[in-house]
Short mmCIF file of C-alpha atoms in Angstrom, two decimals:
data_model
loop_
_atom_site.label_atom_id
_atom_site.label_comp_id
_atom_site.label_asym_id
_atom_site.label_seq_id
_atom_site.Cartn_x
_atom_site.Cartn_y
_atom_site.Cartn_z
CA MET A 1 75.60 65.67 67.28
CA PHE A 2 75.67 67.45 63.97
CA GLN A 3 77.15 67.36 60.55
CA ALA A 4 78.45 70.56 58.73
CA GLN A 5 79.26 71.28 55.28
CA PHE A 6 81.04 74.52 53.84
CA GLU A 7 79.76 75.97 50.54
CA SER A 8 81.35 78.91 48.63
CA LYS A 9 79.68 80.32 45.49
CA LEU A 10 81.15 83.29 43.67
CA ASN A 11 79.99 86.17 45.84
CA GLN A 12 78.83 83.95 48.77
CA SER A 13 80.25 81.83 51.72
CA ASN A 14 77.80 79.36 53.75
CA LEU A 15 78.03 77.15 56.49
CA HIS A 16 75.20 74.43 56.45
CA ILE A 17 74.54 72.44 59.78
CA TYR A 18 72.27 69.60 59.75
CA LEU A 19 70.38 67.95 62.85
CA ASP A 20 69.09 64.23 62.92
CA LYS A 21 65.60 65.61 63.98
CA PRO A 22 62.84 66.63 61.87
CA TYR A 23 62.24 70.43 61.29
CA GLU A 24 60.21 72.68 63.82
CA GLU A 25 59.86 76.31 62.93
CA ASP A 26 59.24 78.03 66.31
CA TYR A 27 60.04 81.73 67.66
CA GLN A 28 64.04 81.27 68.01
CA ILE A 29 64.67 82.24 64.17
CA PRO A 30 62.17 84.56 63.80
CA MET A 31 63.49 86.48 66.94
CA LEU A 32 67.41 86.33 65.93
CA GLN A 33 65.88 87.89 62.56
CA LYS A 34 64.10 90.64 63.90
CA ASN A 35 66.58 91.38 66.74
CA PRO A 36 70.10 91.04 65.00
CA ILE A 37 72.89 90.42 67.56
CA VAL A 38 76.36 91.13 66.81
CA GLY A 39 78.70 88.34 67.23
CA ILE A 40 75.71 85.89 65.88
CA LEU A 41 75.98 84.71 62.32
CA PRO A 42 72.72 85.69 60.47
CA VAL A 43 70.86 82.14 59.97
CA LYS A 44 68.07 80.28 58.18
CA GLY A 45 66.17 76.98 58.84
CA ALA A 46 64.37 74.52 56.52
CA ALA A 47 63.23 71.12 56.52
CA LEU A 48 65.21 68.75 54.28
CA ASP A 49 64.60 65.01 54.28
CA GLY A 50 62.71 64.55 57.46
CA ARG A 51 65.89 66.48 59.20
CA SER A 52 66.86 70.15 60.16
CA LYS A 53 68.85 72.10 57.94
CA TYR A 54 70.29 75.56 59.40
CA THR A 55 72.51 77.94 57.03
CA TYR A 56 74.58 80.46 58.25
CA GLN A 57 76.23 83.35 56.20
CA THR A 58 79.71 83.24 56.92
CA LYS A 59 80.89 86.38 54.53
CA GLY A 60 84.26 84.54 53.86
CA PHE A 61 85.13 84.77 57.25
CA GLN A 62 88.45 82.66 58.77
CA THR A 63 87.45 79.82 61.54
CA MET A 64 89.31 80.28 64.75
CA ALA A 65 90.61 76.52 63.76
CA VAL A 66 92.48 78.00 60.51
CA ILE A 67 93.56 81.17 62.27
CA TYR A 68 95.46 79.34 65.13
CA GLU A 69 96.54 76.38 62.91
CA LYS A 70 99.20 79.21 61.55
CA LYS A 71 100.12 80.96 64.68
CA PRO A 72 99.55 80.51 68.81
CA ILE A 73 96.79 82.46 70.30
CA GLN A 74 97.65 85.38 72.58
CA GLN A 75 96.26 86.79 75.74
CA GLN A 76 94.47 89.59 73.95
CA GLU A 77 92.66 87.65 71.73
CA ILE A 78 91.49 84.96 74.16
CA GLN A 79 90.16 87.90 76.56
CA LEU A 80 88.40 89.46 73.30
CA LEU A 81 86.38 86.33 72.62
CA VAL A 82 85.44 85.64 76.48
CA MET A 83 84.00 89.38 76.71
CA GLU A 84 82.32 89.09 73.49
CA LEU A 85 80.79 85.85 74.31
CA LEU A 86 79.57 87.05 77.88
CA GLN A 87 78.09 90.21 75.90
CA ILE A 88 76.31 87.97 73.42
CA ILE A 89 75.05 85.56 76.24
CA GLU A 90 73.37 88.32 78.27
CA LYS A 91 72.01 89.71 74.79
CA LEU A 92 70.08 86.02 73.77
CA GLU A 93 68.81 85.88 77.37
CA ASN A 94 67.01 89.25 76.99
CA TYR A 95 65.32 87.83 73.89
CA MET A 96 64.54 84.52 75.63
CA LEU A 97 66.75 82.41 73.70
CA ASN A 98 68.73 80.06 74.91
CA PRO A 99 72.75 80.34 74.92
CA ASN A 100 73.11 76.27 75.12
CA CYS A 101 72.59 76.67 71.75
CA LEU A 102 75.62 78.50 70.98
CA ILE A 103 78.34 76.19 68.89
CA LEU A 104 81.80 76.83 70.58
CA ASP A 105 83.81 74.61 68.68
CA PRO A 106 86.57 76.33 67.26
CA GLU A 107 85.65 74.87 63.58
CA TYR A 108 82.90 76.78 64.02
CA ILE A 109 83.91 80.25 65.71
CA PHE A 110 84.81 82.83 63.01
CA LEU A 111 86.47 85.90 63.35
CA ASN A 112 86.08 89.10 61.19
CA GLU A 113 88.88 92.19 61.80
CA LYS A 114 88.58 92.33 65.71
CA GLN A 115 84.88 90.58 66.00
CA TRP A 116 84.40 86.96 66.82
CA TYR A 117 81.11 85.45 65.52
CA PHE A 118 79.31 82.30 66.71
CA CYS A 119 76.46 79.97 65.46
CA TYR A 120 73.03 79.75 67.18
CA LEU A 121 71.77 76.54 66.32
CA PRO A 122 67.96 75.82 67.67
CA GLY A 123 67.32 72.62 68.62
CA TRP A 124 70.62 71.59 69.84
CA ASP A 125 70.87 70.16 73.12
CA GLY A 126 74.23 71.23 73.65
CA LYS A 127 75.51 72.68 77.28
CA LEU A 128 77.26 75.97 77.21
CA SER A 129 79.40 75.41 80.52
CA GLN A 130 80.70 72.04 79.19
CA SER A 131 81.46 73.50 75.65
CA PHE A 132 83.32 76.35 76.94
CA HIS A 133 85.81 74.19 79.07
CA GLN A 134 86.61 72.49 76.14
CA LEU A 135 87.19 75.47 74.33
CA THR A 136 89.46 76.42 77.22
CA GLU A 137 91.46 73.37 76.61
CA TYR A 138 91.94 74.49 73.01
CA PHE A 139 93.55 77.80 74.23
CA VAL A 140 96.11 75.89 76.39
CA ARG A 141 96.83 73.74 73.26
CA THR A 142 97.16 76.75 70.96
CA LEU A 143 99.09 79.22 73.31
CA ASP A 144 102.03 81.45 72.50
CA TYR A 145 104.14 79.90 75.30
CA GLY A 146 106.65 83.24 75.34
CA ASP A 147 103.03 85.44 76.27
CA THR A 148 103.32 84.73 80.16
CA ASN A 149 99.95 86.76 80.52
CA GLY A 150 98.38 84.52 78.05
CA ILE A 151 99.53 81.53 80.03
CA VAL A 152 98.15 82.81 82.89
CA LEU A 153 94.74 83.74 81.64
CA ALA A 154 94.42 80.22 79.61
CA TYR A 155 95.20 78.13 82.84
CA GLU A 156 92.97 80.18 85.20
CA LEU A 157 90.06 79.78 82.77
CA HIS A 158 90.55 76.20 82.25
CA LYS A 159 91.34 75.33 86.12
CA ALA A 160 88.16 77.49 87.03
CA THR A 161 85.71 76.10 84.37
CA LEU A 162 86.42 72.45 85.94
CA GLN A 163 84.46 73.26 88.84
CA GLU A 164 80.38 72.44 88.58
CA ASN A 165 78.27 75.10 87.75
CA TYR A 166 80.98 77.87 87.58
CA ASN A 167 80.42 81.48 86.81
CA LEU A 168 82.21 82.33 83.20
CA GLU A 169 81.38 86.41 84.41
CA GLU A 170 82.66 86.47 87.66
CA ILE A 171 85.66 84.55 86.80
CA MET A 172 86.65 87.06 84.10
CA LYS A 173 85.73 90.01 86.84
CA GLN A 174 88.37 87.99 89.44
CA TYR A 175 90.71 87.96 86.63
CA GLU A 176 90.29 91.54 85.42
CA ALA A 177 90.76 92.73 89.15
CA HIS A 178 93.42 90.45 90.06
CA GLU A 179 95.65 91.86 86.56
CA GLU A 180 94.87 95.54 87.49
CA GLU A 181 96.35 94.64 91.05
CA ARG A 182 99.46 92.83 89.50
CA LYS A 183 99.80 95.96 86.81
CA ARG A 184 100.16 98.62 89.53
CA THR A 185 102.30 96.30 91.51
CA MET A 186 104.43 95.77 88.71
CA GLU A 187 104.58 99.75 88.14
CA GLU A 188 105.75 100.19 91.48
CA TRP A 189 108.58 97.53 91.10
CA ARG A 190 109.81 99.16 87.91
CA GLU A 191 109.57 102.43 89.32
CA GLU A 192 111.87 101.13 92.26
CA GLN A 193 114.68 99.55 89.98
CA ARG A 194 114.90 102.74 87.90
CA GLN A 195 115.44 104.77 90.99
CA ASN A 196 118.01 102.17 92.47
CA ARG A 197 119.75 102.12 89.06
CA ASN A 198 119.86 106.02 89.33
CA ARG A 199 121.16 105.81 93.09
CA LEU A 200 123.78 103.22 92.22
CA MET A 201 124.74 105.47 89.14
CA PHE A 202 125.98 108.28 91.50
CA GLY A 203 127.39 106.50 94.09
CA GLU A 204 124.22 106.38 96.54
CA LYS A 205 123.21 103.20 98.79
CA ALA A 206 120.06 101.68 96.89
CA GLU A 207 117.10 100.93 98.80
CA GLY A 208 115.72 97.09 99.21
CA VAL A 209 113.74 96.24 96.02
CA GLN A 210 110.54 94.03 97.27
CA MET A 211 110.41 91.08 94.34
CA ARG A 212 106.69 90.46 95.54
CA ILE A 213 104.95 90.29 92.62
CA ALA A 214 104.68 86.60 91.85
CA GLU A 215 104.25 85.88 95.47
CA ASP A 216 101.34 87.88 96.28
CA TYR A 217 99.46 87.54 93.45
CA GLY A 218 100.99 84.29 92.30
CA ASN A 219 101.07 85.57 88.23
CA VAL A 220 103.88 85.28 85.99
CA PHE A 221 105.37 88.51 85.09
CA ARG A 222 107.13 89.60 82.21
CA LEU A 223 110.12 92.20 82.18
CA THR A 224 110.21 95.42 80.26
CA GLU A 225 112.23 95.77 77.16
CA GLU A 226 114.53 98.31 79.35
CA GLU A 227 115.11 95.79 82.07
CA GLU A 228 116.02 92.85 79.59
CA GLN A 229 118.74 95.44 78.11
CA TYR A 230 119.80 96.57 81.19
CA ASP A 231 123.47 95.36 82.18
CA PRO A 232 125.36 96.39 85.48
CA GLU A 233 128.35 96.29 83.73
CA ASP A 234 127.22 99.38 82.02
CA THR A 235 127.84 101.27 85.15
CA LYS A 236 131.07 100.13 86.13
CA GLY A 237 132.58 103.60 84.94
CA TYR A 238 130.39 105.58 86.89
CA TYR A 239 130.77 104.12 90.35
CA GLU A 240 132.27 101.50 92.50
CA VAL A 241 130.22 99.18 94.49
CA GLU A 242 131.12 99.99 98.08
CA GLU A 243 131.39 97.66 100.98
CA GLY A 244 127.76 96.79 102.21
CA MET A 245 125.68 98.00 99.48
CA GLN A 246 122.83 96.10 97.87
CA GLU A 247 122.95 94.42 94.43
CA ILE A 248 119.69 95.03 92.64
CA ARG A 249 120.29 92.22 89.90
CA GLU A 250 120.98 88.87 91.05
CA GLU A 251 123.36 86.39 89.63
CA GLY A 252 122.24 84.71 86.63
CA GLY A 253 120.71 87.20 85.13
CA THR A 254 117.08 88.05 83.63
CA TRP A 255 116.47 84.36 82.51
CA LYS A 256 117.28 83.18 86.08
CA SER A 257 114.52 85.93 87.75
CA TRP A 258 112.08 84.75 84.78
CA ARG A 259 112.52 81.34 85.17
CA LYS A 260 112.05 81.57 89.22
CA ALA A 261 108.83 83.55 88.54
CA ALA A 262 107.46 80.88 86.23
CA LYS A 263 108.00 78.44 88.55
CA ARG A 264 105.96 80.25 91.04
CA LEU A 265 103.20 80.14 88.69
CA LYS A 266 102.82 76.20 89.12
CA ARG A 267 101.68 76.54 92.77
CA ASN A 268 99.88 80.05 92.37
CA ARG A 269 96.20 80.59 94.14
CA TRP A 270 94.30 78.69 91.25
CA GLY A 271 96.22 75.47 92.47
CA SER A 272 98.90 73.30 91.38
CA TRP A 273 99.95 72.96 87.80
CA ASN A 274 101.99 69.63 87.70
CA ASP A 275 101.38 69.64 84.15
CA PHE A 276 103.10 72.78 83.46
CA ILE A 277 106.91 72.40 82.42
CA LEU A 278 109.60 74.85 81.73
CA GLU A 279 111.82 74.27 78.71
CA GLY A 280 115.17 73.47 80.30
CA ASP A 281 113.73 72.32 83.86
CA GLU A 282 115.16 68.68 83.21
CA ASP A 283 118.40 70.24 82.50
CA SER A 284 118.67 72.87 85.22
CA ASP A 285 117.30 70.35 87.99
CA SER A 286 120.15 67.70 87.23
CA MET A 287 122.64 70.53 87.81
#
């Protein structure tokens, strides 16, 4: 393990990390200095009292731990971090640097505007796959549970990284392909809803709406603002429901539809989520 200390001066902020091993100069720090990588904090190494000392210029950036102590993390932020991390890993390997030397502790991951920054610690015997899995646990703990897309991404990452020798790049490719397909299907469903509302307003018979999104893709979907505000009662002045006409809205409204979809999430293609509990489940189950 290592010890860390933050230092702030008049116009400079640094992070010092100490390893309990003698400092050895090798190609790693000179390689980083000659080939700066976007997303890797500038670092210098030195010997101190028989130990190794590494100093990083943090430039006043905020740590992930500080940022999400005040607010929950969103799907876009998780996805941005993972994609930037993958790019950094690829560049490190191109320069014959070891990605296992990356520190993925939220206390030492920094954000500046929309760019994440990581510490590269030469001589550290970390394991990237284990470190990233622990980071996904942090995602799950700090989620915005109103962000259904964030729930899906965080739990899929956490579930997938339980596997031994997982491939993070492949996991993200599968997730992105899955999301694109879900979005296309959701757009089709919204268009069907819009067309059926128009038919009902003019007294025409509505076509069947296939609520297939959650079943086909195992994903929670978020209703649009238009869907949330729509009320069938608003159209009573325009038409009368004829016998045999299909109802678009099920009894129970928007919240009931969301809860059904969210419950499907527990048994999606990534496995059963027995620990995923919706607020109010206990009350509704007892009714």
